[in-house]
Amino acid sequence: MRKLGLVLLVLLLVGSVCLEAAPKTKIVVGCYPALDEAYAAVLPEFYKKYPNIEVEIKSLGFDDHHSTLVTALAAGQGAPDVAAVEIAYVAQFVTEGGLVDLLKPPYNAGRYRHGIAPYTWAQGSSDDGRLIAMPADIAPGCAFYRRDVFEANGIKIEDIKTMEDLYQAGLKISKDLDGDGKNDTWLVSDAGNIAWMIIRSSPELYFDKNGNCVVDSERFRLAFEWAKKFQDAGIAAGIGAWSNEWYVAFQTGTVAYEPCGAWLGGHLKNWMAPDTAGKWGVAEWPALKAGEPRMAGYWGGTFLAIPEQSKNKEAAWAFIEFICTNTDVQVKNFETADCFPAWMEAWNHKIFEEKMDFFAGQQARLLWIDIAKRVPEVITNKFDSVANAAVSAELSAVLNEGKAVDRALRDAKTQIERRTRRR
């Protein structure tokens, strides 16, 4: 027995020495604010599960992060082991390559497909069936509205059921207060948001399932026409996002209705307009036409990807799996930085039933979940980024230069087909 005990003691000591001597694998996670805060908040739990992986979070500004990632992927060096990719950039990275297919071994991400919000899984997938980026958080599209402004104008948000209802509400709310011939209060900050609300709630984005460009479809025509109608009526302020004028408009209530993603609620509460607590509400988007269901769309979302050039792919996948498929981590990310979970099991957490003081006690998170369930699975295409640039430019020409809608859509389609060699 003494010999056996001695042997066991030696084995334990040897094992202990081996554990202490095991080298750590260091991975770099490239992201942008406020993902850096969200991921840093869950690192202690990550280290409990993966003590031999060290994580360095490298955060850059939103645009700088993505432009740096594009450059690094093109150069074949300099990319992080885990790269955060915002929805607007996913299609671009599909086109340019450089990210691993997460459906293949050893990742086998397909086993998580039914746990992820369906529409966002499609967004992270290429048109040839690869999953190039794992959905981490989503942004159900909604409208933030000023309760006090709507009430002062005798408008009930529940009465806004169609785009026409929204337009009529805008005519009541938008006013020339100083008599200089220009409105000083408006319904929305920018007419372009009206178009994107309609476009982002469509089951087809820029291409159909056969790869045909559809930007001259009825959906796009209505999106452009409604945006122009709001612009021409003076009920859109022409204020760009992320400007001081945008923040002031929210603080003062000069803009009363903002289509956006759920994430804007956190920004309003935390730093854009914290003194307006209790004056805001959250609503669904209206129906495009009478008799149709309300539009349900998206406005943002984050994905995590592994660059092909990473030398630590298995450790990188461990981090992605931890962030994207762990209910407690998804909830913590939401609490820390309003990263709305893409992992649907997290929606069952009691935090999503809480009444929110900033929204006058509304259970806004339940509404966001309901919207997320109804967002159509969008058909993605490797040329989405090309199409997005062309459509954005032509929408700007309609709103700012008076270009005819039909001509703008034809020109957008011509540009897209020329650049994608589909003409």
Short mmCIF file of N, CA and C in Angstrom, two decimals, residues 259-345:
data_model
loop_
_atom_site.label_atom_id
_atom_site.label_comp_id
_atom_site.label_asym_id
_atom_site.label_seq_id
_atom_site.Cartn_x
_atom_site.Cartn_y
_atom_site.Cartn_z
N PRO A 259 -36.76 54.73 -37.42
CA PRO A 259 -36.59 53.30 -37.74
C PRO A 259 -35.13 52.92 -37.54
N CYS A 260 -34.89 51.83 -36.83
CA CYS A 260 -33.51 51.44 -36.55
C CYS A 260 -33.50 50.01 -36.00
N GLY A 261 -32.33 49.58 -35.52
CA GLY A 261 -32.22 48.29 -34.88
C GLY A 261 -32.41 48.42 -33.37
N ALA A 262 -32.65 47.31 -32.69
CA ALA A 262 -32.89 47.34 -31.26
C ALA A 262 -31.74 47.97 -30.49
N TRP A 263 -30.54 47.90 -31.07
CA TRP A 263 -29.37 48.42 -30.39
C TRP A 263 -29.46 49.92 -30.09
N LEU A 264 -30.26 50.66 -30.88
CA LEU A 264 -30.33 52.11 -30.65
C LEU A 264 -30.91 52.42 -29.27
N GLY A 265 -31.75 51.52 -28.75
CA GLY A 265 -32.34 51.75 -27.44
C GLY A 265 -31.28 51.90 -26.36
N GLY A 266 -30.24 51.08 -26.42
CA GLY A 266 -29.16 51.17 -25.44
C GLY A 266 -28.40 52.48 -25.57
N HIS A 267 -28.15 52.90 -26.81
CA HIS A 267 -27.44 54.16 -27.02
C HIS A 267 -28.26 55.35 -26.52
N LEU A 268 -29.57 55.34 -26.79
CA LEU A 268 -30.43 56.43 -26.31
C LEU A 268 -30.38 56.51 -24.79
N LYS A 269 -30.48 55.36 -24.17
CA LYS A 269 -30.54 55.30 -22.70
C LYS A 269 -29.21 55.67 -22.06
N ASN A 270 -28.10 55.20 -22.66
CA ASN A 270 -26.81 55.31 -21.98
C ASN A 270 -26.07 56.62 -22.25
N TRP A 271 -26.18 57.15 -23.48
CA TRP A 271 -25.37 58.36 -23.72
C TRP A 271 -25.96 59.36 -24.73
N MET A 272 -26.85 58.91 -25.60
CA MET A 272 -27.38 59.87 -26.56
C MET A 272 -28.41 60.82 -25.94
N ALA A 273 -29.33 60.23 -25.19
CA ALA A 273 -30.40 61.06 -24.63
C ALA A 273 -30.88 60.48 -23.30
N PRO A 274 -29.98 60.32 -22.34
CA PRO A 274 -30.37 59.70 -21.06
C PRO A 274 -31.42 60.49 -20.29
N ASP A 275 -31.47 61.82 -20.51
CA ASP A 275 -32.44 62.64 -19.78
C ASP A 275 -33.85 62.53 -20.32
N THR A 276 -34.03 61.75 -21.38
CA THR A 276 -35.36 61.61 -21.96
C THR A 276 -36.05 60.32 -21.52
N ALA A 277 -35.55 59.71 -20.46
CA ALA A 277 -36.12 58.46 -19.95
C ALA A 277 -37.61 58.62 -19.71
N GLY A 278 -38.37 57.63 -20.16
CA GLY A 278 -39.81 57.65 -19.97
C GLY A 278 -40.58 58.29 -21.11
N LYS A 279 -39.85 59.00 -22.00
CA LYS A 279 -40.53 59.69 -23.11
C LYS A 279 -40.54 58.85 -24.40
N TRP A 280 -39.83 57.73 -24.38
CA TRP A 280 -39.71 56.93 -25.59
C TRP A 280 -40.58 55.68 -25.54
N GLY A 281 -40.95 55.21 -26.71
CA GLY A 281 -41.61 53.93 -26.85
C GLY A 281 -41.01 53.18 -28.02
N VAL A 282 -41.30 51.90 -28.11
CA VAL A 282 -40.80 51.06 -29.21
C VAL A 282 -41.99 50.46 -29.93
N ALA A 283 -41.96 50.50 -31.25
CA ALA A 283 -43.09 49.99 -32.04
C ALA A 283 -42.60 49.15 -33.21
N GLU A 284 -43.50 48.33 -33.71
CA GLU A 284 -43.22 47.60 -34.96
C GLU A 284 -43.26 48.57 -36.12
N TRP A 285 -42.64 48.18 -37.21
CA TRP A 285 -42.78 48.95 -38.44
C TRP A 285 -44.19 48.73 -38.99
N PRO A 286 -44.71 49.70 -39.74
CA PRO A 286 -46.05 49.53 -40.31
C PRO A 286 -46.03 48.54 -41.49
N ALA A 287 -47.21 48.22 -41.98
CA ALA A 287 -47.32 47.40 -43.19
C ALA A 287 -47.02 48.28 -44.40
N LEU A 288 -46.46 47.66 -45.43
CA LEU A 288 -46.17 48.43 -46.64
C LEU A 288 -47.47 48.88 -47.31
N LYS A 289 -48.46 48.00 -47.30
CA LYS A 289 -49.76 48.31 -47.89
C LYS A 289 -50.87 47.84 -46.95
N ALA A 290 -52.04 48.43 -47.08
CA ALA A 290 -53.19 47.99 -46.30
C ALA A 290 -53.50 46.53 -46.60
N GLY A 291 -53.80 45.77 -45.58
CA GLY A 291 -54.11 44.35 -45.76
C GLY A 291 -52.92 43.44 -45.68
N GLU A 292 -51.72 43.99 -45.69
CA GLU A 292 -50.50 43.18 -45.58
C GLU A 292 -50.05 43.14 -44.13
N PRO A 293 -49.27 42.10 -43.73
CA PRO A 293 -48.71 42.09 -42.37
C PRO A 293 -47.69 43.21 -42.21
N ARG A 294 -47.45 43.58 -40.97
CA ARG A 294 -46.44 44.61 -40.70
C ARG A 294 -45.07 44.13 -41.17
N MET A 295 -44.26 45.07 -41.61
CA MET A 295 -42.92 44.73 -42.06
C MET A 295 -42.07 44.29 -40.86
N ALA A 296 -41.28 43.25 -41.05
CA ALA A 296 -40.35 42.78 -40.02
C ALA A 296 -38.98 42.65 -40.67
N GLY A 297 -38.04 43.43 -40.20
CA GLY A 297 -36.72 43.42 -40.83
C GLY A 297 -35.60 43.53 -39.81
N TYR A 298 -34.44 43.78 -40.28
CA TYR A 298 -33.24 43.85 -39.43
C TYR A 298 -32.53 45.17 -39.68
N TRP A 299 -31.67 45.55 -38.71
CA TRP A 299 -30.92 46.80 -38.85
C TRP A 299 -29.60 46.62 -38.11
N GLY A 300 -28.74 45.78 -38.62
CA GLY A 300 -27.45 45.53 -37.99
C GLY A 300 -27.31 44.07 -37.57
N GLY A 301 -26.26 43.80 -36.84
CA GLY A 301 -25.98 42.43 -36.40
C GLY A 301 -24.49 42.14 -36.54
N THR A 302 -23.98 41.29 -35.67
CA THR A 302 -22.54 40.98 -35.66
C THR A 302 -22.31 39.49 -35.89
N PHE A 303 -21.27 39.20 -36.61
CA PHE A 303 -20.86 37.82 -36.90
C PHE A 303 -19.39 37.66 -36.50
N LEU A 304 -19.02 36.44 -36.18
CA LEU A 304 -17.62 36.16 -35.85
C LEU A 304 -17.06 35.16 -36.87
N ALA A 305 -15.86 35.44 -37.36
CA ALA A 305 -15.27 34.63 -38.42
C ALA A 305 -13.82 34.32 -38.09
N ILE A 306 -13.30 33.27 -38.74
CA ILE A 306 -11.89 32.89 -38.57
C ILE A 306 -11.16 33.08 -39.91
N PRO A 307 -10.21 33.98 -39.98
CA PRO A 307 -9.43 34.14 -41.20
C PRO A 307 -8.63 32.87 -41.52
N GLU A 308 -8.52 32.56 -42.80
CA GLU A 308 -7.73 31.39 -43.23
C GLU A 308 -6.30 31.47 -42.73
N GLN A 309 -5.78 32.68 -42.62
CA GLN A 309 -4.37 32.84 -42.25
C GLN A 309 -4.10 32.60 -40.76
N SER A 310 -5.15 32.45 -39.94
CA SER A 310 -4.94 32.21 -38.51
C SER A 310 -4.19 30.90 -38.29
N LYS A 311 -3.24 30.94 -37.38
CA LYS A 311 -2.48 29.74 -37.02
C LYS A 311 -3.06 29.07 -35.77
N ASN A 312 -4.13 29.63 -35.25
CA ASN A 312 -4.74 29.11 -34.02
C ASN A 312 -6.24 28.90 -34.22
N LYS A 313 -6.58 28.20 -35.28
CA LYS A 313 -7.99 28.11 -35.66
C LYS A 313 -8.83 27.37 -34.62
N GLU A 314 -8.30 26.31 -34.01
CA GLU A 314 -9.11 25.56 -33.05
C GLU A 314 -9.40 26.41 -31.81
N ALA A 315 -8.40 27.17 -31.35
CA ALA A 315 -8.62 28.05 -30.20
C ALA A 315 -9.58 29.18 -30.59
N ALA A 316 -9.45 29.65 -31.82
CA ALA A 316 -10.35 30.71 -32.30
C ALA A 316 -11.79 30.21 -32.32
N TRP A 317 -11.97 28.96 -32.77
CA TRP A 317 -13.32 28.40 -32.79
C TRP A 317 -13.87 28.20 -31.38
N ALA A 318 -12.99 27.85 -30.44
CA ALA A 318 -13.44 27.71 -29.05
C ALA A 318 -14.03 29.03 -28.55
N PHE A 319 -13.39 30.14 -28.91
CA PHE A 319 -13.90 31.45 -28.49
C PHE A 319 -15.24 31.75 -29.17
N ILE A 320 -15.32 31.49 -30.46
CA ILE A 320 -16.56 31.77 -31.19
C ILE A 320 -17.71 30.93 -30.65
N GLU A 321 -17.44 29.65 -30.43
CA GLU A 321 -18.46 28.74 -29.89
C GLU A 321 -18.93 29.23 -28.52
N PHE A 322 -17.99 29.70 -27.71
CA PHE A 322 -18.30 30.19 -26.37
C PHE A 322 -19.20 31.43 -26.45
N ILE A 323 -18.87 32.35 -27.33
CA ILE A 323 -19.63 33.60 -27.44
C ILE A 323 -21.02 33.36 -28.05
N CYS A 324 -21.08 32.52 -29.07
CA CYS A 324 -22.30 32.43 -29.88
C CYS A 324 -23.31 31.39 -29.41
N THR A 325 -22.88 30.39 -28.65
CA THR A 325 -23.80 29.29 -28.33
C THR A 325 -23.95 29.04 -26.84
N ASN A 326 -23.47 29.95 -26.02
CA ASN A 326 -23.58 29.82 -24.57
C ASN A 326 -24.63 30.81 -24.08
N THR A 327 -25.72 30.30 -23.52
CA THR A 327 -26.84 31.17 -23.12
C THR A 327 -26.41 32.23 -22.11
N ASP A 328 -25.66 31.83 -21.08
CA ASP A 328 -25.24 32.79 -20.06
C ASP A 328 -24.35 33.89 -20.66
N VAL A 329 -23.48 33.49 -21.58
CA VAL A 329 -22.59 34.47 -22.21
C VAL A 329 -23.39 35.43 -23.09
N GLN A 330 -24.34 34.91 -23.82
CA GLN A 330 -25.16 35.78 -24.68
C GLN A 330 -25.94 36.80 -23.83
N VAL A 331 -26.46 36.35 -22.70
CA VAL A 331 -27.19 37.26 -21.82
C VAL A 331 -26.24 38.31 -21.23
N LYS A 332 -25.04 37.86 -20.84
CA LYS A 332 -24.07 38.80 -20.28
C LYS A 332 -23.67 39.85 -21.31
N ASN A 333 -23.47 39.42 -22.56
CA ASN A 333 -23.15 40.37 -23.63
C ASN A 333 -24.27 41.38 -23.83
N PHE A 334 -25.50 40.92 -23.69
CA PHE A 334 -26.64 41.82 -23.83
C PHE A 334 -26.68 42.82 -22.68
N GLU A 335 -26.44 42.34 -21.46
CA GLU A 335 -26.45 43.23 -20.31
C GLU A 335 -25.33 44.26 -20.39
N THR A 336 -24.19 43.84 -20.95
CA THR A 336 -23.02 44.71 -20.98
C THR A 336 -23.09 45.76 -22.09
N ALA A 337 -23.51 45.33 -23.28
CA ALA A 337 -23.40 46.22 -24.44
C ALA A 337 -24.60 46.14 -25.37
N ASP A 338 -25.75 45.68 -24.86
CA ASP A 338 -26.97 45.61 -25.68
C ASP A 338 -26.78 44.78 -26.94
N CYS A 339 -25.93 43.75 -26.86
CA CYS A 339 -25.77 42.82 -27.97
C CYS A 339 -26.94 41.83 -27.92
N PHE A 340 -27.96 42.05 -28.72
CA PHE A 340 -29.16 41.22 -28.64
C PHE A 340 -28.82 39.81 -29.12
N PRO A 341 -29.15 38.78 -28.34
CA PRO A 341 -28.68 37.41 -28.65
C PRO A 341 -29.17 36.88 -29.99
N ALA A 342 -28.26 36.30 -30.73
CA ALA A 342 -28.64 35.53 -31.91
C ALA A 342 -29.00 34.10 -31.51
N TRP A 343 -28.49 33.68 -30.32
CA TRP A 343 -28.74 32.34 -29.78
C TRP A 343 -30.12 32.35 -29.13
N MET A 344 -31.09 31.65 -29.74
CA MET A 344 -32.49 31.81 -29.36
C MET A 344 -32.80 31.32 -27.95
N GLU A 345 -32.06 30.37 -27.43
CA GLU A 345 -32.31 29.89 -26.07
C GLU A 345 -32.17 31.01 -25.05
#
